[in-house]
Coordinates of C-alpha atoms in Angstrom, one line a residue:
M1 CA 114.5 124.3 65.7
S2 CA 117.4 122.2 64.2
E3 CA 117.2 118.4 64.3
S4 CA 120.1 118.2 66.7
C5 CA 118.5 120.7 69.1
A6 CA 115.2 118.9 68.9
T7 CA 116.8 115.6 69.5
T8 CA 118.5 117.0 72.6
V9 CA 115.3 118.4 74.0
Y10 CA 113.3 115.2 73.4
L11 CA 116.0 113.0 74.9
V12 CA 116.3 115.2 78.0
I13 CA 112.5 114.9 78.5
A14 CA 112.8 111.2 77.9
A15 CA 115.5 111.0 80.6
M16 CA 113.2 112.9 83.0
H17 CA 110.4 110.4 82.4
M18 CA 112.8 107.4 82.8
T19 CA 114.2 108.8 86.1
I20 CA 110.7 109.1 87.6
A21 CA 109.7 105.7 86.2
M22 CA 112.7 104.1 88.0
T23 CA 111.9 105.9 91.2
K24 CA 108.3 104.7 91.1
A25 CA 109.5 101.1 90.2
T26 CA 111.7 101.2 93.3
A27 CA 108.8 102.4 95.4
F28 CA 106.5 99.8 94.0
V29 CA 109.0 97.0 95.0
R30 CA 109.1 98.4 98.5
S31 CA 105.3 98.9 98.8
P32 CA 103.2 97.5 95.8
S33 CA 100.1 99.6 94.9
F34 CA 98.0 100.1 91.9
A35 CA 98.7 103.9 91.8
L36 CA 102.5 103.3 91.8
A37 CA 102.1 100.8 88.9
L38 CA 100.1 103.3 86.9
L39 CA 102.7 106.0 87.6
F40 CA 105.5 103.7 86.4
G41 CA 103.4 103.0 83.3
I42 CA 102.9 106.7 82.6
H43 CA 106.5 107.6 82.8
A44 CA 107.9 104.5 81.1
L45 CA 105.6 105.2 78.2
G46 CA 106.6 108.9 78.2
A47 CA 110.3 107.9 78.1
T48 CA 109.7 105.6 75.1
V49 CA 107.5 108.1 73.2
Y50 CA 110.1 110.9 73.5
T51 CA 113.0 108.7 72.6
V52 CA 111.2 107.4 69.4
A53 CA 109.8 110.9 68.6
S54 CA 113.2 112.6 68.6
P55 CA 114.4 113.1 65.1
L56 CA 117.3 110.7 65.7
G57 CA 115.1 108.0 67.1
Y58 CA 112.4 108.5 64.4
E59 CA 114.9 108.1 61.6
N60 CA 116.6 105.1 63.1
V61 CA 113.3 103.3 63.9
G62 CA 112.0 104.1 60.4
S63 CA 115.2 102.8 58.8
A64 CA 115.1 99.6 60.8
V65 CA 111.5 98.8 59.9
G66 CA 111.9 99.9 56.3
Q67 CA 109.0 102.4 56.4
P68 CA 109.9 106.0 57.1
W69 CA 106.5 106.9 58.5
F70 CA 106.1 103.8 60.7
P71 CA 107.4 105.4 64.0
T72 CA 104.3 107.6 64.0
L73 CA 102.3 104.5 65.0
P74 CA 104.1 103.7 68.3
I75 CA 104.4 107.5 69.0
Y76 CA 100.7 108.2 68.7
L77 CA 99.7 105.0 70.5
G78 CA 102.2 105.8 73.3
I79 CA 100.8 109.3 73.7
L80 CA 97.3 108.0 73.9
M81 CA 98.1 105.3 76.4
C82 CA 100.3 107.6 78.5
F83 CA 97.6 110.2 78.9
G84 CA 95.0 107.4 79.2
T85 CA 96.9 105.9 82.1
Q86 CA 97.2 109.4 83.6
Q87 CA 93.4 109.8 83.3
L88 CA 92.8 106.4 85.0
L89 CA 95.1 107.5 87.9
T90 CA 93.2 110.8 88.2
I91 CA 89.9 108.8 88.4
L92 CA 91.4 106.6 91.1
W93 CA 92.6 109.6 93.2
T94 CA 89.5 111.8 92.7
S95 CA 86.8 109.2 93.5
P96 CA 85.0 110.2 96.7
R97 CA 85.8 108.0 99.7
P98 CA 82.2 107.0 100.5
E99 CA 81.6 106.0 96.9
Q100 CA 81.2 102.2 96.3
P101 CA 84.4 100.6 95.0
W102 CA 82.4 98.9 92.2
R103 CA 81.5 102.3 90.7
V104 CA 85.2 103.3 90.6
R105 CA 86.1 99.9 89.0
R106 CA 83.3 100.3 86.5
T107 CA 84.4 103.8 85.5
I108 CA 88.0 102.7 85.1
A109 CA 87.0 99.6 83.2
A110 CA 84.8 101.6 80.8
W111 CA 87.6 104.0 79.9
A112 CA 90.1 101.2 79.6
I113 CA 87.8 99.4 77.1
A114 CA 87.4 102.6 75.2
Y115 CA 91.2 103.0 75.0
V116 CA 91.7 99.4 73.9
I117 CA 89.1 99.6 71.1
S118 CA 90.6 103.0 70.0
T119 CA 94.1 101.5 69.9
A120 CA 92.9 98.5 67.8
V121 CA 91.1 100.8 65.3
M122 CA 94.2 103.0 65.1
V123 CA 96.5 100.1 64.4
V124 CA 94.3 98.7 61.7
A125 CA 93.8 102.1 60.1
F126 CA 97.5 102.9 60.1
L127 CA 98.7 99.6 58.8
T128 CA 96.1 99.7 55.9
A129 CA 97.0 103.3 54.9
R130 CA 99.2 104.2 52.0
L131 CA 102.1 106.1 53.5
E132 CA 104.4 107.4 50.8
G133 CA 107.2 110.1 50.5
P134 CA 109.9 111.2 52.9
A135 CA 108.9 111.3 56.6
D136 CA 108.6 114.5 58.6
P137 CA 107.1 113.5 62.0
L138 CA 105.8 117.0 62.8
K139 CA 103.8 117.1 59.5
F140 CA 102.1 113.7 59.5
N141 CA 98.7 115.2 60.4
T142 CA 98.7 117.5 57.4
E143 CA 100.8 115.8 54.7
L144 CA 99.0 112.4 54.7
V145 CA 95.5 113.2 55.9
A146 CA 94.2 112.9 52.4
D147 CA 94.3 109.1 52.8
P148 CA 90.9 107.9 54.2
H149 CA 92.6 105.5 56.6
V150 CA 94.8 108.3 58.0
K151 CA 91.6 110.3 58.5
V152 CA 90.2 107.5 60.6
F153 CA 93.5 107.1 62.5
L154 CA 93.7 110.8 63.3
G155 CA 90.0 111.1 64.0
V156 CA 90.1 108.4 66.7
F157 CA 93.4 109.7 68.1
L158 CA 92.3 113.3 68.5
T159 CA 88.8 112.3 69.7
M160 CA 90.2 110.1 72.5
L161 CA 92.9 112.6 73.4
T162 CA 90.2 115.3 73.7
C163 CA 87.9 113.2 75.8
G164 CA 90.6 112.0 78.1
T165 CA 92.3 115.3 78.7
V166 CA 89.1 117.3 79.2
H167 CA 87.6 114.6 81.5
A168 CA 90.7 114.4 83.6
W169 CA 91.0 118.2 83.8
L170 CA 87.3 118.5 85.0
R171 CA 87.8 115.9 87.7
T172 CA 90.9 117.6 89.0
R173 CA 89.1 120.9 89.2
R174 CA 86.5 119.4 91.6
A175 CA 88.9 117.3 93.6
Q176 CA 89.5 118.2 97.3
L177 CA 91.9 115.8 99.1
D178 CA 93.4 115.9 102.5
D179 CA 96.8 114.6 101.4
D180 CA 98.9 117.6 100.2
A181 CA 101.3 115.6 98.1
T182 CA 98.5 113.9 96.2
M183 CA 96.6 117.2 95.8
H184 CA 99.8 118.8 94.4
S185 CA 100.0 116.0 91.8
L186 CA 96.4 116.3 90.9
R187 CA 96.6 120.1 90.3
W188 CA 99.5 119.7 88.0
F189 CA 97.9 116.7 86.3
G190 CA 94.9 118.9 85.5
R191 CA 97.0 121.7 84.2
S192 CA 99.1 119.4 82.1
M193 CA 95.9 117.9 80.6
L194 CA 94.6 121.3 79.8
V195 CA 97.8 122.3 78.2
T196 CA 98.0 119.0 76.2
F197 CA 94.5 119.8 74.9
G198 CA 96.2 122.7 73.2
Y199 CA 97.8 120.1 70.9
V200 CA 94.3 119.1 69.7
V201 CA 93.2 122.7 69.3
C202 CA 96.2 123.3 67.0
S203 CA 96.2 119.9 65.2
A204 CA 92.5 119.3 64.5
P205 CA 91.8 122.5 62.5
A206 CA 95.1 122.1 60.6
A207 CA 94.3 118.5 59.7
V208 CA 90.7 119.3 58.6
A209 CA 91.9 122.1 56.4
A210 CA 94.6 119.9 54.9
A211 CA 92.0 117.2 54.2
F212 CA 90.3 119.8 51.9
N213 CA 93.7 120.6 50.3
H214 CA 94.1 123.9 52.2
H215 CA 97.5 124.0 53.9
Q216 CA 97.5 127.5 55.3
L217 CA 97.2 126.1 58.8
D218 CA 100.0 123.6 58.5
A219 CA 102.3 125.8 60.7
V220 CA 99.7 125.9 63.4
G221 CA 99.5 122.1 63.4
V222 CA 103.3 122.0 63.9
M223 CA 103.0 124.3 66.8
G224 CA 100.8 121.7 68.5
S225 CA 103.8 119.7 69.4
A226 CA 105.0 122.5 71.8
F227 CA 101.8 122.0 73.8
G228 CA 102.5 118.3 74.1
V229 CA 106.1 119.0 75.3
A230 CA 104.9 121.5 77.9
G231 CA 102.1 119.2 79.1
S232 CA 104.6 116.3 79.5
I233 CA 107.0 118.5 81.5
M234 CA 104.1 119.6 83.7
T235 CA 103.2 115.9 84.3
C236 CA 106.7 115.2 85.4
Y237 CA 106.6 118.1 87.8
G238 CA 103.2 117.0 89.1
V239 CA 104.6 113.7 90.1
S240 CA 108.0 114.8 91.4
G241 CA 107.4 118.5 92.4
A242 CA 106.1 117.8 95.9
A243 CA 108.9 115.4 96.6
V244 CA 111.5 117.8 95.2
S245 CA 110.1 120.7 97.2
A246 CA 110.1 118.5 100.4
W247 CA 113.7 117.5 99.6
L248 CA 114.8 121.1 99.1
G249 CA 113.0 122.1 102.3
E250 CA 114.8 119.3 104.2
R251 CA 118.2 120.4 102.9
R252 CA 117.4 124.0 103.9
D253 CA 116.4 123.0 107.4
I254 CA 119.5 120.9 107.9
A255 CA 121.6 124.0 107.2
V256 CA 119.4 126.2 109.4
L257 CA 119.6 123.7 112.3
Q258 CA 123.4 123.4 112.1
P259 CA 124.2 126.3 114.4
L260 CA 121.7 125.0 117.0
W261 CA 123.3 121.5 116.7
E262 CA 126.7 122.9 117.2
L263 CA 125.5 124.8 120.3
V264 CA 123.6 122.0 122.2
V265 CA 125.2 118.9 120.8
A266 CA 128.8 119.6 119.8
G267 CA 129.1 122.2 122.5
V268 CA 127.7 120.0 125.2
D269 CA 128.7 116.4 124.8
R270 CA 130.1 114.8 121.6
E271 CA 128.7 111.5 122.7
L272 CA 125.2 112.8 122.0
S273 CA 125.8 112.5 118.2
L274 CA 125.0 109.2 116.5
G275 CA 128.5 109.6 115.0
S276 CA 127.8 108.7 111.4
S277 CA 129.3 111.9 110.1
R278 CA 132.2 112.4 112.6
R279 CA 135.4 113.6 111.0
S280 CA 137.6 114.1 114.0
Q281 CA 138.0 112.4 117.3
D282 CA 140.7 114.8 118.5
P283 CA 139.4 116.3 121.8
C284 CA 141.8 119.2 121.3
A285 CA 140.5 120.1 117.9
R286 CA 138.9 123.6 117.7
G287 CA 139.7 124.3 121.3
G288 CA 138.2 121.2 122.7
T289 CA 134.8 121.6 121.1
A290 CA 133.3 119.8 118.1
G291 CA 132.2 122.3 115.6
A292 CA 131.4 122.5 111.9
E293 CA 134.6 120.7 111.0
W294 CA 133.7 117.8 113.3
S295 CA 130.4 117.0 111.7
K296 CA 129.4 117.8 108.1
P297 CA 125.9 116.5 107.5
S298 CA 125.1 115.3 104.0
R299 CA 122.5 117.5 102.2
V300 CA 122.5 115.3 99.1
F301 CA 122.0 111.7 100.2
N302 CA 119.8 110.4 102.9
V303 CA 118.6 113.9 103.5
R304 CA 115.4 113.0 105.4
W305 CA 117.3 110.6 107.7
T306 CA 120.0 113.3 108.3
L307 CA 117.4 115.9 109.2
H308 CA 115.6 113.5 111.6
R309 CA 118.9 112.6 113.2
R310 CA 119.7 116.3 113.7
V311 CA 116.4 116.9 115.4
I312 CA 116.8 113.9 117.7
E313 CA 120.4 114.9 118.7
I314 CA 119.3 118.5 119.4
L315 CA 116.5 117.3 121.6
D316 CA 119.0 115.0 123.4
G317 CA 121.3 117.9 123.9
I318 CA 118.5 120.0 125.4
R319 CA 117.6 117.1 127.7
Q320 CA 121.2 116.9 128.8
L321 CA 121.3 120.5 129.8
E322 CA 118.1 120.0 131.8
R323 CA 119.5 117.0 133.6
R324 CA 122.6 119.0 134.5
S325 CA 120.4 121.7 136.0
L326 CA 121.9 124.3 133.6
I327 CA 118.6 125.7 132.4
S328 CA 117.7 129.0 133.9
G329 CA 114.4 130.9 133.5
L330 CA 116.1 134.3 133.7
P331 CA 117.0 134.6 130.0
G332 CA 113.4 133.7 129.0
Q333 CA 112.1 136.3 131.4
A334 CA 114.5 138.9 129.9
V335 CA 113.3 138.1 126.4
T336 CA 109.6 138.4 127.4
Q337 CA 110.2 141.7 129.2
L338 CA 112.3 143.3 126.5
H339 CA 109.8 142.2 123.9
S340 CA 107.0 143.8 125.9
E341 CA 108.9 147.0 126.1
A342 CA 109.7 147.0 122.4
M343 CA 106.0 146.7 121.5
K344 CA 105.5 150.0 123.4
S345 CA 108.4 151.8 121.7
E346 CA 108.7 152.2 118.0
D347 CA 112.5 153.0 118.2
L348 CA 113.3 150.0 120.4
R349 CA 111.1 147.7 118.2
T350 CA 113.0 148.9 115.1
Q351 CA 116.3 148.4 116.9
L352 CA 115.5 144.8 117.7
G353 CA 114.1 144.1 114.2
L354 CA 110.7 143.2 115.4
G355 CA 107.5 143.6 113.5
K356 CA 104.2 145.0 114.8
K357 CA 102.9 141.5 114.9
D358 CA 105.4 138.7 115.6
P359 CA 104.9 135.4 113.8
A360 CA 103.3 132.6 115.8
G361 CA 105.8 131.1 118.1
G362 CA 108.3 133.8 117.5
L363 CA 108.5 135.0 121.1
E364 CA 108.8 131.4 122.5
A365 CA 111.5 130.6 119.9
A366 CA 113.5 133.7 121.0
A367 CA 113.1 132.8 124.7
T368 CA 114.2 129.2 124.0
A369 CA 117.2 130.4 122.0
A370 CA 118.3 132.7 124.8
I371 CA 117.8 130.0 127.5
L372 CA 119.9 127.5 125.5
R373 CA 122.7 129.9 124.8
D374 CA 122.8 130.9 128.4
A375 CA 122.8 127.2 129.5
V376 CA 125.8 126.4 127.3
E377 CA 127.7 129.4 128.4
R378 CA 127.2 128.4 132.0
L379 CA 128.4 124.9 131.2
Q380 CA 131.5 126.3 129.5
A381 CA 132.1 128.6 132.4
A382 CA 131.9 125.7 134.9
S383 CA 134.4 123.7 132.8
R384 CA 136.8 126.6 132.7
D385 CA 136.6 127.2 136.4
E386 CA 136.7 123.5 137.1
A387 CA 133.6 124.0 139.2
Q388 CA 130.8 121.6 139.8
A389 CA 127.7 122.0 137.6
P390 CA 124.8 123.6 139.4
C391 CA 122.7 121.1 141.5
G392 CA 119.1 121.3 142.4
Q393 CA 115.7 120.7 140.8
P394 CA 116.1 120.5 137.0
V395 CA 114.3 123.3 135.1
L396 CA 112.7 122.3 131.7
A397 CA 113.3 124.3 128.6
P398 CA 110.3 125.7 126.7
G399 CA 108.6 123.4 124.2
K400 CA 108.5 120.3 126.3
D401 CA 105.0 119.5 125.3
T402 CA 105.5 120.0 121.6
P403 CA 104.1 117.1 119.5
A404 CA 106.8 115.1 117.7
A405 CA 105.4 116.1 114.3
D406 CA 106.0 119.8 115.2
E407 CA 109.5 119.5 116.7
R408 CA 111.3 120.2 113.4
R409 CA 109.4 123.4 112.8
R410 CA 109.9 124.6 116.4
L411 CA 113.6 123.9 116.4
V412 CA 114.0 125.7 113.0
H413 CA 112.4 128.8 114.6
V414 CA 114.8 128.5 117.6
A415 CA 117.8 128.1 115.3
R416 CA 116.9 131.2 113.3
A417 CA 116.4 133.2 116.6
L418 CA 119.8 132.2 118.1
H419 CA 121.6 135.4 117.1
S420 CA 118.7 137.7 116.7
P421 CA 119.0 141.2 118.2
L422 CA 116.3 140.4 120.7
V423 CA 118.2 137.4 122.0
E424 CA 121.6 139.2 122.0
S425 CA 120.1 142.2 123.9
S426 CA 118.4 139.9 126.4
L427 CA 121.6 138.0 127.1
Q428 CA 123.3 141.3 127.8
V429 CA 120.6 142.1 130.3
V430 CA 121.1 138.8 132.0
A431 CA 124.8 139.2 132.2
S432 CA 124.4 142.7 133.7
V433 CA 121.9 141.3 136.3
R434 CA 124.3 138.6 137.3
E435 CA 127.3 140.9 137.5
G436 CA 125.3 143.3 139.6
E437 CA 124.3 140.5 142.0
G438 CA 127.9 139.2 142.1
V439 CA 126.7 135.8 140.9
T440 CA 128.8 133.8 138.5
G441 CA 127.3 132.4 135.3
A442 CA 128.1 128.8 136.5
T443 CA 126.1 129.0 139.6
R444 CA 122.8 130.6 138.7

């Protein structure tokens, strides 16, 4: 790999670490905690290490100090402290809840003392070593290991890196946490520690061989840096992967809910929207209804807030249809009956795109979608005919007792079922029934 290419890769990884560090710093300001402080330290150190370790950074730091090999010291210390901090965070997260707090503090303190002593020994050994010749950061372990002080420096570094990575990996393997996001981070922390241990596996034999003036394994030692890069990227994913996955899921659900929003909010009463994303106040726009052009939800910024707003507005729209007595149980009955018939007929089931076993809540979602589409059609029919909306005892739409935490999932299922073959066929059955009885859509 050329120096320019290596510099680009290292600086990109440094930028990843710095972005996460700033995110954790912002979170710490909002809600201070020891875990957030450790996460900030991990990624701030990671950003510093990869900036200095890049060929461009290494050369500039060496030139500024007047010692070409000097950048190796902050790089190795930064690596050790970065993974040491990650190990301490792993201990904090994997400590059993019933365990006495003093035992956790004692374990963390013992490892912290070991890292402080190791750091002091490494600094003294490095500063007293004779480092001569042009600097090649990837070959420090094999080119200068003949010096006894460098042997001590590398011995302490590789020993602590081995103990820290293996210990953290073993703890993550045994961990069982209820919090999914924390468990996600722990799994990836463990994997990154195991991959980083590959650096030791490559570097230690190469350094030992070079100490006895055998340089056949020098290339293997250089390969160790690839394991360090991979482990660092996995650490970044461990911290941000759960959040990124949640963000992507929220963006997806906003898009999925948009047709349902247009049906029961924009198609019912524009005042139901909180209005932060309105683009048009023209009541004649798009035939008097507010559609996609009227509200374009952001799927980049404030994504979670936008999703929650969409869910609330959709629920308000459904309640509005209920208050206007526009909800009819007939479409839901048609969906249930047609579904029952489809389960007895292979051809009909295939025609409606149904599986042998419907997913949980699939039938209720289809029934709800049919009921809502029917209610909005009745509202629009009443508006066209200038008729009064139906009066009488309000009928509730399905899902009234859904816990608030499950509303998003339920409405996403409903949105996906809006134009399914089962719903379309059921609405045709409802229309035929009403026509046969001579009842208009606005009055039944």
